[in-house]
XYZ file of C-alpha atoms in Angstrom:
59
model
C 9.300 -16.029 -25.174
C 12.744 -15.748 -23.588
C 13.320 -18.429 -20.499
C 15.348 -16.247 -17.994
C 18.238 -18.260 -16.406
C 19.753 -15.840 -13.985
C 19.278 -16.286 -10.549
C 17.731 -13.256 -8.144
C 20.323 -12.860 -6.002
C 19.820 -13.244 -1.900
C 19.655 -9.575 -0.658
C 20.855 -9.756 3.157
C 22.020 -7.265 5.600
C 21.938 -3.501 5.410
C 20.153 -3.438 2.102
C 17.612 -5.680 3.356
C 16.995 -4.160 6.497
C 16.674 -1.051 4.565
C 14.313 -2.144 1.958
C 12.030 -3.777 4.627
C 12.118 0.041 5.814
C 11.104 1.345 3.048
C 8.423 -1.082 2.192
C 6.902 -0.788 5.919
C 7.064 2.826 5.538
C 5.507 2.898 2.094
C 2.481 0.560 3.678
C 2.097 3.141 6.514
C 1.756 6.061 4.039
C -0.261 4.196 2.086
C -2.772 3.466 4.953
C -2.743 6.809 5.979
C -3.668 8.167 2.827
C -6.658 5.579 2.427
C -7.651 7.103 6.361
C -7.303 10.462 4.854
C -9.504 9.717 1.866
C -12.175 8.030 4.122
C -12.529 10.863 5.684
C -12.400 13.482 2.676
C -15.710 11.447 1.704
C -17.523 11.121 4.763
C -17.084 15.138 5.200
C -18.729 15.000 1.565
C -21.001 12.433 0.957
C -21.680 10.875 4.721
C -20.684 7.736 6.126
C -22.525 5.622 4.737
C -21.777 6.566 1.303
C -18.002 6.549 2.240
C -18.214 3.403 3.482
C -19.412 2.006 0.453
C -16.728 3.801 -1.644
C -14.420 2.502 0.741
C -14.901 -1.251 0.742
C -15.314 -1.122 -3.148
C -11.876 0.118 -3.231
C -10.542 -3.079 -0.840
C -12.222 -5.437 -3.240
């Protein structure tokens, strides 16, 4: 097992403000997807059934 000695360095600035952007974006698209699946099953299977699949998928 190698022991890794190198230090991360401290991101700060434009590249952090721009990968905070990116993550925050990525989070929003990812919620909005999970919305857009929700309701791809309750137009299938109901809401209760999509509400099941749904909180299975949070745990």
């Amino acid at each position: 097992m190698a022991i890794y000695t190198q230090e991360i360095p401290k991101v700060t600035g434009k590249d952090a403000e721009m990968f905070l952007a990116k993550m925050a974006h990525s989070e929003k698209r990812k919620q909005r997807a999970l919305e857009r699946k929700y309701l791809q099953d309750v137009a299938v299977c109901g809401v209760h059934v999509a509400r099941e699949l749904n909180n299975k998928a949070d745990n």
